[in-house]
Amino acid sequence: MTEIRTEAVPLVDGSVLRLTIAEPVSSIRGGIVVLHEARGVTDTVRGLVSGLAGDGWLAVAPHLYHRDGADELDGATDAHVREHVDRLDGQQVLADTDTAFGWLADHDVTADRMGVIGFDLGGSVAVMIAAERTLGAAVTVGGGGVHTPAGRLDSLIEVASGLTCPWLGLYGEPDGTTEEGDIDRLRKAAQASEVATQVVVYPRTGHRFDDDPAHADDAWQRTLNWFDSHLR
């Protein structure tokens, strides 16, 4: 398994942003920023960072809750997690993600070889990043906020038409017709952008389609193929 380490980067506002990092053991194909789930930088997120490094990508995950002094909320109640999500500010998230992209640039990764992937909450943030910044490719793995914004972030339907890079969205089949309609609207909004987009919905899974090993394997392969195709 690829070794994972953590670095602390001081920010201009006096705070410190922690980055969880994994480097390929051979040559670096490019760099990918990994945006964590609602419960922070969990074992699942670290596994994603490690797996990307194993495929040749320099992977870095910014700890977006650092202003709250939190990294991982695995033992927290849902209400406590929601408090952290609700305090997220879009501009602060952009600034933290920019720091991670800057870290990749300092390690000789050019913008066209940079990608972003988000899981759960991070999946929603990844859409915002892909609409606000110029990079090579983006992947969303689940996540809410499609119609109703998560925390103080914009709704995905509002920003998807402004995507600036190829975007892949991977979702579980929603439990209700309202949520299903939201995914369809998101797909159409993304198609209105001037870049390649694809939305994949895994049937009969609900929000956490990754609980099904077959769906998780398929999503992982689609993710690797997406970055292979667009980060050159």
PDB file of C-alpha atoms in Angstrom:
ATOM      1  CA  MET A   1       0.000   0.000   0.000  1.00  0.00           C
ATOM      2  CA  THR A   2       1.284   3.465  -0.881  1.00  0.00           C
ATOM      3  CA  GLU A   3       2.661   5.410   2.084  1.00  0.00           C
ATOM      4  CA  ILE A   4       0.552   8.342   3.262  1.00  0.00           C
ATOM      5  CA  ARG A   5       1.881  11.368   5.110  1.00  0.00           C
ATOM      6  CA  THR A   6       0.511  14.688   6.367  1.00  0.00           C
ATOM      7  CA  GLU A   7       1.988  18.147   5.836  1.00  0.00           C
ATOM      8  CA  ALA A   8       0.980  21.420   7.476  1.00  0.00           C
ATOM      9  CA  VAL A   9       0.840  24.526   5.271  1.00  0.00           C
ATOM     10  CA  PRO A  10       0.573  27.970   6.919  1.00  0.00           C
ATOM     11  CA  LEU A  11      -2.036  30.266   5.357  1.00  0.00           C
ATOM     12  CA  VAL A  12      -2.052  34.045   5.042  1.00  0.00           C
ATOM     13  CA  ASP A  13      -4.886  34.359   7.576  1.00  0.00           C
ATOM     14  CA  GLY A  14      -2.695  32.787  10.244  1.00  0.00           C
ATOM     15  CA  SER A  15      -4.395  29.379  10.203  1.00  0.00           C
ATOM     16  CA  VAL A  16      -2.731  26.129   9.162  1.00  0.00           C
ATOM     17  CA  LEU A  17      -4.079  23.802   6.479  1.00  0.00           C
ATOM     18  CA  ARG A  18      -3.214  20.145   6.824  1.00  0.00           C
ATOM     19  CA  LEU A  19      -2.747  18.102   3.655  1.00  0.00           C
ATOM     20  CA  THR A  20      -2.903  14.310   3.499  1.00  0.00           C
ATOM     21  CA  ILE A  21      -0.536  13.255   0.711  1.00  0.00           C
ATOM     22  CA  ALA A  22       0.429  10.088  -1.148  1.00  0.00           C
ATOM     23  CA  GLU A  23       3.105   9.940  -3.856  1.00  0.00           C
ATOM     24  CA  PRO A  24       3.534   7.314  -6.585  1.00  0.00           C
ATOM     25  CA  VAL A  25       6.503   5.020  -6.142  1.00  0.00           C
ATOM     26  CA  SER A  26       7.490   5.555  -9.800  1.00  0.00           C
ATOM     27  CA  SER A  27       7.055   8.494 -12.183  1.00  0.00           C
ATOM     28  CA  ILE A  28       4.259  11.012 -11.554  1.00  0.00           C
ATOM     29  CA  ARG A  29       1.586  11.176 -14.259  1.00  0.00           C
ATOM     30  CA  GLY A  30      -0.110  14.242 -12.809  1.00  0.00           C
ATOM     31  CA  GLY A  31      -1.763  15.441  -9.630  1.00  0.00           C
ATOM     32  CA  ILE A  32      -5.228  15.051  -8.133  1.00  0.00           C
ATOM     33  CA  VAL A  33      -6.825  16.972  -5.277  1.00  0.00           C
ATOM     34  CA  VAL A  34      -9.078  14.731  -3.179  1.00  0.00           C
ATOM     35  CA  LEU A  35     -11.986  16.412  -1.373  1.00  0.00           C
ATOM     36  CA  HIS A  36     -13.172  14.584   1.718  1.00  0.00           C
ATOM     37  CA  GLU A  37     -16.589  13.384   2.810  1.00  0.00           C
ATOM     38  CA  ALA A  38     -18.814  15.022   5.424  1.00  0.00           C
ATOM     39  CA  ARG A  39     -17.047  13.122   8.214  1.00  0.00           C
ATOM     40  CA  GLY A  40     -13.679  14.530   7.226  1.00  0.00           C
ATOM     41  CA  VAL A  41     -10.470  12.771   6.234  1.00  0.00           C
ATOM     42  CA  THR A  42     -11.581   9.244   7.086  1.00  0.00           C
ATOM     43  CA  ASP A  43     -10.071   5.846   6.259  1.00  0.00           C
ATOM     44  CA  THR A  44     -12.208   5.833   3.099  1.00  0.00           C
ATOM     45  CA  VAL A  45     -10.660   9.126   1.971  1.00  0.00           C
ATOM     46  CA  ARG A  46      -7.153   7.971   2.835  1.00  0.00           C
ATOM     47  CA  GLY A  47      -7.811   4.813   0.828  1.00  0.00           C
ATOM     48  CA  LEU A  48      -8.826   6.960  -2.146  1.00  0.00           C
ATOM     49  CA  VAL A  49      -5.649   9.052  -1.809  1.00  0.00           C
ATOM     50  CA  SER A  50      -3.527   5.908  -1.607  1.00  0.00           C
ATOM     51  CA  GLY A  51      -5.304   4.230  -4.525  1.00  0.00           C
ATOM     52  CA  LEU A  52      -4.774   7.216  -6.815  1.00  0.00           C
ATOM     53  CA  ALA A  53      -1.083   7.293  -5.930  1.00  0.00           C
ATOM     54  CA  GLY A  54      -0.917   3.603  -6.721  1.00  0.00           C
ATOM     55  CA  ASP A  55      -2.148   4.441 -10.223  1.00  0.00           C
ATOM     56  CA  GLY A  56       0.600   7.014 -10.706  1.00  0.00           C
ATOM     57  CA  TRP A  57      -1.070  10.221  -9.497  1.00  0.00           C
ATOM     58  CA  LEU A  58       0.347  12.575  -6.884  1.00  0.00           C
ATOM     59  CA  ALA A  59      -2.683  12.807  -4.581  1.00  0.00           C
ATOM     60  CA  VAL A  60      -3.348  15.460  -1.948  1.00  0.00           C
ATOM     61  CA  ALA A  61      -6.388  15.897   0.317  1.00  0.00           C
ATOM     62  CA  PRO A  62      -6.881  19.258   2.061  1.00  0.00           C
ATOM     63  CA  HIS A  63      -8.505  19.099   5.507  1.00  0.00           C
ATOM     64  CA  LEU A  64     -11.417  21.476   4.931  1.00  0.00           C
ATOM     65  CA  TYR A  65     -12.527  21.571   8.575  1.00  0.00           C
ATOM     66  CA  HIS A  66      -9.200  22.975   9.793  1.00  0.00           C
ATOM     67  CA  ARG A  67     -10.809  26.248  10.904  1.00  0.00           C
ATOM     68  CA  ASP A  68     -12.908  24.157  13.302  1.00  0.00           C
ATOM     69  CA  GLY A  69      -9.843  22.264  14.480  1.00  0.00           C
ATOM     70  CA  ALA A  70     -11.275  18.995  13.127  1.00  0.00           C
ATOM     71  CA  ASP A  71      -9.920  16.294  10.812  1.00  0.00           C
ATOM     72  CA  GLU A  72     -12.080  13.232  11.214  1.00  0.00           C
ATOM     73  CA  LEU A  73     -15.611  13.003  12.611  1.00  0.00           C
ATOM     74  CA  ASP A  74     -16.184   9.253  12.450  1.00  0.00           C
ATOM     75  CA  GLY A  75     -17.398   9.087  16.040  1.00  0.00           C
ATOM     76  CA  ALA A  76     -19.527  12.224  15.850  1.00  0.00           C
ATOM     77  CA  THR A  77     -23.302  12.321  15.753  1.00  0.00           C
ATOM     78  CA  ASP A  78     -25.052  13.231  12.513  1.00  0.00           C
ATOM     79  CA  ALA A  79     -26.078  16.540  14.082  1.00  0.00           C
ATOM     80  CA  HIS A  80     -22.464  17.363  14.960  1.00  0.00           C
ATOM     81  CA  VAL A  81     -21.345  16.534  11.428  1.00  0.00           C
ATOM     82  CA  ARG A  82     -24.098  18.742  10.030  1.00  0.00           C
ATOM     83  CA  GLU A  83     -22.827  21.647  12.142  1.00  0.00           C
ATOM     84  CA  HIS A  84     -19.408  21.364  10.498  1.00  0.00           C
ATOM     85  CA  VAL A  85     -20.934  21.127   7.017  1.00  0.00           C
ATOM     86  CA  ASP A  86     -23.162  24.144   7.655  1.00  0.00           C
ATOM     87  CA  ARG A  87     -20.136  26.249   8.609  1.00  0.00           C
ATOM     88  CA  LEU A  88     -18.319  25.560   5.339  1.00  0.00           C
ATOM     89  CA  ASP A  89     -17.928  28.721   3.305  1.00  0.00           C
ATOM     90  CA  GLY A  90     -17.544  28.511  -0.472  1.00  0.00           C
ATOM     91  CA  GLN A  91     -14.747  31.084  -0.703  1.00  0.00           C
ATOM     92  CA  GLN A  92     -12.791  29.448   2.108  1.00  0.00           C
ATOM     93  CA  VAL A  93     -13.164  26.054   0.446  1.00  0.00           C
ATOM     94  CA  LEU A  94     -11.910  27.533  -2.840  1.00  0.00           C
ATOM     95  CA  ALA A  95      -8.943  29.054  -1.015  1.00  0.00           C
ATOM     96  CA  ASP A  96      -8.054  25.732   0.651  1.00  0.00           C
ATOM     97  CA  THR A  97      -8.372  23.877  -2.644  1.00  0.00           C
ATOM     98  CA  ASP A  98      -6.202  26.510  -4.338  1.00  0.00           C
ATOM     99  CA  THR A  99      -3.561  25.829  -1.690  1.00  0.00           C
ATOM    100  CA  ALA A 100      -3.664  22.131  -2.597  1.00  0.00           C
ATOM    101  CA  PHE A 101      -3.376  22.950  -6.312  1.00  0.00           C
ATOM    102  CA  GLY A 102      -0.484  25.274  -5.470  1.00  0.00           C
ATOM    103  CA  TRP A 103       1.206  22.432  -3.612  1.00  0.00           C
ATOM    104  CA  LEU A 104       0.906  20.286  -6.753  1.00  0.00           C
ATOM    105  CA  ALA A 105       2.309  23.117  -8.889  1.00  0.00           C
ATOM    106  CA  ASP A 106       5.274  23.380  -6.522  1.00  0.00           C
ATOM    107  CA  HIS A 107       5.886  19.701  -7.281  1.00  0.00           C
ATOM    108  CA  ASP A 108       6.035  20.332 -11.048  1.00  0.00           C
ATOM    109  CA  VAL A 109       2.458  19.361 -11.923  1.00  0.00           C
ATOM    110  CA  THR A 110       1.038  21.626 -14.641  1.00  0.00           C
ATOM    111  CA  ALA A 111      -2.602  22.784 -14.599  1.00  0.00           C
ATOM    112  CA  ASP A 112      -3.605  20.569 -17.539  1.00  0.00           C
ATOM    113  CA  ARG A 113      -2.400  17.528 -15.585  1.00  0.00           C
ATOM    114  CA  MET A 114      -4.302  18.477 -12.418  1.00  0.00           C
ATOM    115  CA  GLY A 115      -7.642  16.936 -11.524  1.00  0.00           C
ATOM    116  CA  VAL A 116     -10.061  16.986  -8.627  1.00  0.00           C
ATOM    117  CA  ILE A 117     -12.198  14.227  -7.153  1.00  0.00           C
ATOM    118  CA  GLY A 118     -14.664  14.508  -4.308  1.00  0.00           C
ATOM    119  CA  PHE A 119     -16.456  11.890  -2.241  1.00  0.00           C
ATOM    120  CA  ASP A 120     -19.844  12.551  -0.588  1.00  0.00           C
ATOM    121  CA  LEU A 121     -19.678  16.200   0.574  1.00  0.00           C
ATOM    122  CA  GLY A 122     -16.446  16.531  -1.391  1.00  0.00           C
ATOM    123  CA  GLY A 123     -18.277  15.340  -4.483  1.00  0.00           C
ATOM    124  CA  SER A 124     -20.490  18.394  -4.291  1.00  0.00           C
ATOM    125  CA  VAL A 125     -17.492  20.652  -3.715  1.00  0.00           C
ATOM    126  CA  ALA A 126     -15.730  19.126  -6.744  1.00  0.00           C
ATOM    127  CA  VAL A 127     -18.470  20.451  -9.049  1.00  0.00           C
ATOM    128  CA  MET A 128     -17.993  23.942  -7.662  1.00  0.00           C
ATOM    129  CA  ILE A 129     -14.219  23.708  -8.137  1.00  0.00           C
ATOM    130  CA  ALA A 130     -14.652  22.451 -11.702  1.00  0.00           C
ATOM    131  CA  ALA A 131     -16.809  25.496 -12.478  1.00  0.00           C
ATOM    132  CA  GLU A 132     -14.615  28.063 -10.715  1.00  0.00           C
ATOM    133  CA  ARG A 133     -11.094  26.945 -11.634  1.00  0.00           C
ATOM    134  CA  THR A 134      -9.260  25.862 -14.795  1.00  0.00           C
ATOM    135  CA  LEU A 135      -7.919  22.323 -14.528  1.00  0.00           C
ATOM    136  CA  GLY A 136      -7.802  19.093 -16.501  1.00  0.00           C
ATOM    137  CA  ALA A 137     -10.684  16.935 -15.209  1.00  0.00           C
ATOM    138  CA  ALA A 138     -13.086  16.435 -12.310  1.00  0.00           C
ATOM    139  CA  VAL A 139     -14.964  13.502 -10.775  1.00  0.00           C
ATOM    140  CA  THR A 140     -17.857  13.546  -8.298  1.00  0.00           C
ATOM    141  CA  VAL A 141     -18.587  10.412  -6.273  1.00  0.00           C
ATOM    142  CA  GLY A 142     -22.009  10.871  -4.691  1.00  0.00           C
ATOM    143  CA  GLY A 143     -22.830  13.884  -2.598  1.00  0.00           C
ATOM    144  CA  GLY A 144     -25.844  16.052  -1.941  1.00  0.00           C
ATOM    145  CA  GLY A 145     -26.532  19.696  -2.601  1.00  0.00           C
ATOM    146  CA  VAL A 146     -27.765  18.952  -6.112  1.00  0.00           C
ATOM    147  CA  HIS A 147     -30.805  21.195  -5.747  1.00  0.00           C
ATOM    148  CA  THR A 148     -30.637  22.399  -2.131  1.00  0.00           C
ATOM    149  CA  PRO A 149     -27.174  23.780  -1.248  1.00  0.00           C
ATOM    150  CA  ALA A 150     -25.036  21.995   1.327  1.00  0.00           C
ATOM    151  CA  GLY A 151     -23.995  24.430   4.037  1.00  0.00           C
ATOM    152  CA  ARG A 152     -23.129  27.790   2.509  1.00  0.00           C
ATOM    153  CA  LEU A 153     -22.162  26.275  -0.846  1.00  0.00           C
ATOM    154  CA  ASP A 154     -24.031  26.827  -4.109  1.00  0.00           C
ATOM    155  CA  SER A 155     -26.450  24.212  -5.438  1.00  0.00           C
ATOM    156  CA  LEU A 156     -24.910  22.018  -8.129  1.00  0.00           C
ATOM    157  CA  ILE A 157     -27.662  22.693 -10.657  1.00  0.00           C
ATOM    158  CA  GLU A 158     -26.783  26.387 -10.454  1.00  0.00           C
ATOM    159  CA  VAL A 159     -23.076  25.915 -11.173  1.00  0.00           C
ATOM    160  CA  ALA A 160     -22.948  22.847 -13.455  1.00  0.00           C
ATOM    161  CA  SER A 161     -23.626  24.765 -16.657  1.00  0.00           C
ATOM    162  CA  GLY A 162     -20.407  26.679 -16.007  1.00  0.00           C
ATOM    163  CA  LEU A 163     -18.120  23.633 -15.859  1.00  0.00           C
ATOM    164  CA  THR A 164     -14.710  24.438 -17.343  1.00  0.00           C
ATOM    165  CA  CYS A 165     -13.259  20.927 -17.527  1.00  0.00           C
ATOM    166  CA  PRO A 166     -14.496  17.389 -18.300  1.00  0.00           C
ATOM    167  CA  TRP A 167     -16.670  16.184 -15.405  1.00  0.00           C
ATOM    168  CA  LEU A 168     -17.839  12.694 -14.424  1.00  0.00           C
ATOM    169  CA  GLY A 169     -20.653  12.337 -11.891  1.00  0.00           C
ATOM    170  CA  LEU A 170     -21.194   8.975 -10.165  1.00  0.00           C
ATOM    171  CA  TYR A 171     -24.394   8.652  -8.141  1.00  0.00           C
ATOM    172  CA  GLY A 172     -26.532   6.028  -6.485  1.00  0.00           C
ATOM    173  CA  GLU A 173     -30.147   5.763  -7.583  1.00  0.00           C
ATOM    174  CA  PRO A 174     -32.120   8.222  -5.404  1.00  0.00           C
ATOM    175  CA  ASP A 175     -34.742   6.915  -2.994  1.00  0.00           C
ATOM    176  CA  GLY A 176     -37.478   9.292  -4.140  1.00  0.00           C
ATOM    177  CA  THR A 177     -38.819  10.839  -7.325  1.00  0.00           C
ATOM    178  CA  THR A 178     -37.826  14.358  -6.238  1.00  0.00           C
ATOM    179  CA  GLU A 179     -34.166  13.412  -5.863  1.00  0.00           C
ATOM    180  CA  GLU A 180     -34.309  11.460  -9.138  1.00  0.00           C
ATOM    181  CA  GLY A 181     -35.540  14.581 -10.890  1.00  0.00           C
ATOM    182  CA  ASP A 182     -32.671  16.543  -9.349  1.00  0.00           C
ATOM    183  CA  ILE A 183     -30.117  14.169 -10.895  1.00  0.00           C
ATOM    184  CA  ASP A 184     -31.777  14.563 -14.298  1.00  0.00           C
ATOM    185  CA  ARG A 185     -31.654  18.349 -13.962  1.00  0.00           C
ATOM    186  CA  LEU A 186     -28.018  18.164 -12.938  1.00  0.00           C
ATOM    187  CA  ARG A 187     -27.231  16.060 -16.003  1.00  0.00           C
ATOM    188  CA  LYS A 188     -28.934  18.577 -18.286  1.00  0.00           C
ATOM    189  CA  ALA A 189     -27.212  21.513 -16.610  1.00  0.00           C
ATOM    190  CA  ALA A 190     -23.828  19.841 -17.048  1.00  0.00           C
ATOM    191  CA  GLN A 191     -24.579  19.107 -20.690  1.00  0.00           C
ATOM    192  CA  ALA A 192     -25.162  22.833 -21.215  1.00  0.00           C
ATOM    193  CA  SER A 193     -21.499  23.467 -20.459  1.00  0.00           C
ATOM    194  CA  GLU A 194     -18.955  23.400 -23.278  1.00  0.00           C
ATOM    195  CA  VAL A 195     -17.008  20.423 -21.935  1.00  0.00           C
ATOM    196  CA  ALA A 196     -17.364  16.644 -21.901  1.00  0.00           C
ATOM    197  CA  THR A 197     -19.671  15.442 -19.118  1.00  0.00           C
ATOM    198  CA  GLN A 198     -21.150  12.119 -18.047  1.00  0.00           C
ATOM    199  CA  VAL A 199     -23.518  11.171 -15.219  1.00  0.00           C
ATOM    200  CA  VAL A 200     -23.737   7.526 -14.166  1.00  0.00           C
ATOM    201  CA  VAL A 201     -26.501   6.356 -11.813  1.00  0.00           C
ATOM    202  CA  TYR A 202     -26.159   2.967 -10.110  1.00  0.00           C
ATOM    203  CA  PRO A 203     -29.601   1.309  -9.754  1.00  0.00           C
ATOM    204  CA  ARG A 204     -31.268   0.249  -6.513  1.00  0.00           C
ATOM    205  CA  THR A 205     -28.478   1.557  -4.319  1.00  0.00           C
ATOM    206  CA  GLY A 206     -29.560   4.759  -2.587  1.00  0.00           C
ATOM    207  CA  HIS A 207     -26.997   7.340  -1.598  1.00  0.00           C
ATOM    208  CA  ARG A 208     -24.089   5.015  -0.724  1.00  0.00           C
ATOM    209  CA  PHE A 209     -23.755   2.936  -3.874  1.00  0.00           C
ATOM    210  CA  ASP A 210     -20.143   2.166  -2.838  1.00  0.00           C
ATOM    211  CA  ASP A 211     -21.538  -0.288  -0.259  1.00  0.00           C
ATOM    212  CA  ASP A 212     -22.028  -2.652  -3.208  1.00  0.00           C
ATOM    213  CA  PRO A 213     -18.575  -4.047  -4.166  1.00  0.00           C
ATOM    214  CA  ALA A 214     -19.506  -4.439  -7.828  1.00  0.00           C
ATOM    215  CA  HIS A 215     -20.682  -0.829  -8.085  1.00  0.00           C
ATOM    216  CA  ALA A 216     -17.655   0.394  -6.125  1.00  0.00           C
ATOM    217  CA  ASP A 217     -15.288  -1.445  -8.487  1.00  0.00           C
ATOM    218  CA  ASP A 218     -17.081  -0.078 -11.538  1.00  0.00           C
ATOM    219  CA  ALA A 219     -16.976   3.482 -10.167  1.00  0.00           C
ATOM    220  CA  TRP A 220     -13.266   3.163  -9.400  1.00  0.00           C
ATOM    221  CA  GLN A 221     -12.472   1.955 -12.916  1.00  0.00           C
ATOM    222  CA  ARG A 222     -14.578   4.730 -14.457  1.00  0.00           C
ATOM    223  CA  THR A 223     -12.701   7.242 -12.313  1.00  0.00           C
ATOM    224  CA  LEU A 224      -9.294   5.995 -13.415  1.00  0.00           C
ATOM    225  CA  ASN A 225     -10.412   5.897 -17.064  1.00  0.00           C
ATOM    226  CA  TRP A 226     -11.713   9.476 -16.820  1.00  0.00           C
ATOM    227  CA  PHE A 227      -8.421  10.802 -15.519  1.00  0.00           C
ATOM    228  CA  ASP A 228      -6.507   8.644 -18.018  1.00  0.00           C
ATOM    229  CA  SER A 229      -8.498  10.159 -20.864  1.00  0.00           C
ATOM    230  CA  HIS A 230      -8.409  13.817 -19.852  1.00  0.00           C
ATOM    231  CA  LEU A 231      -5.194  14.391 -17.908  1.00  0.00           C
ATOM    232  CA  ARG A 232      -2.509  14.150 -20.591  1.00  0.00           C
TER     233      ARG A 232
END
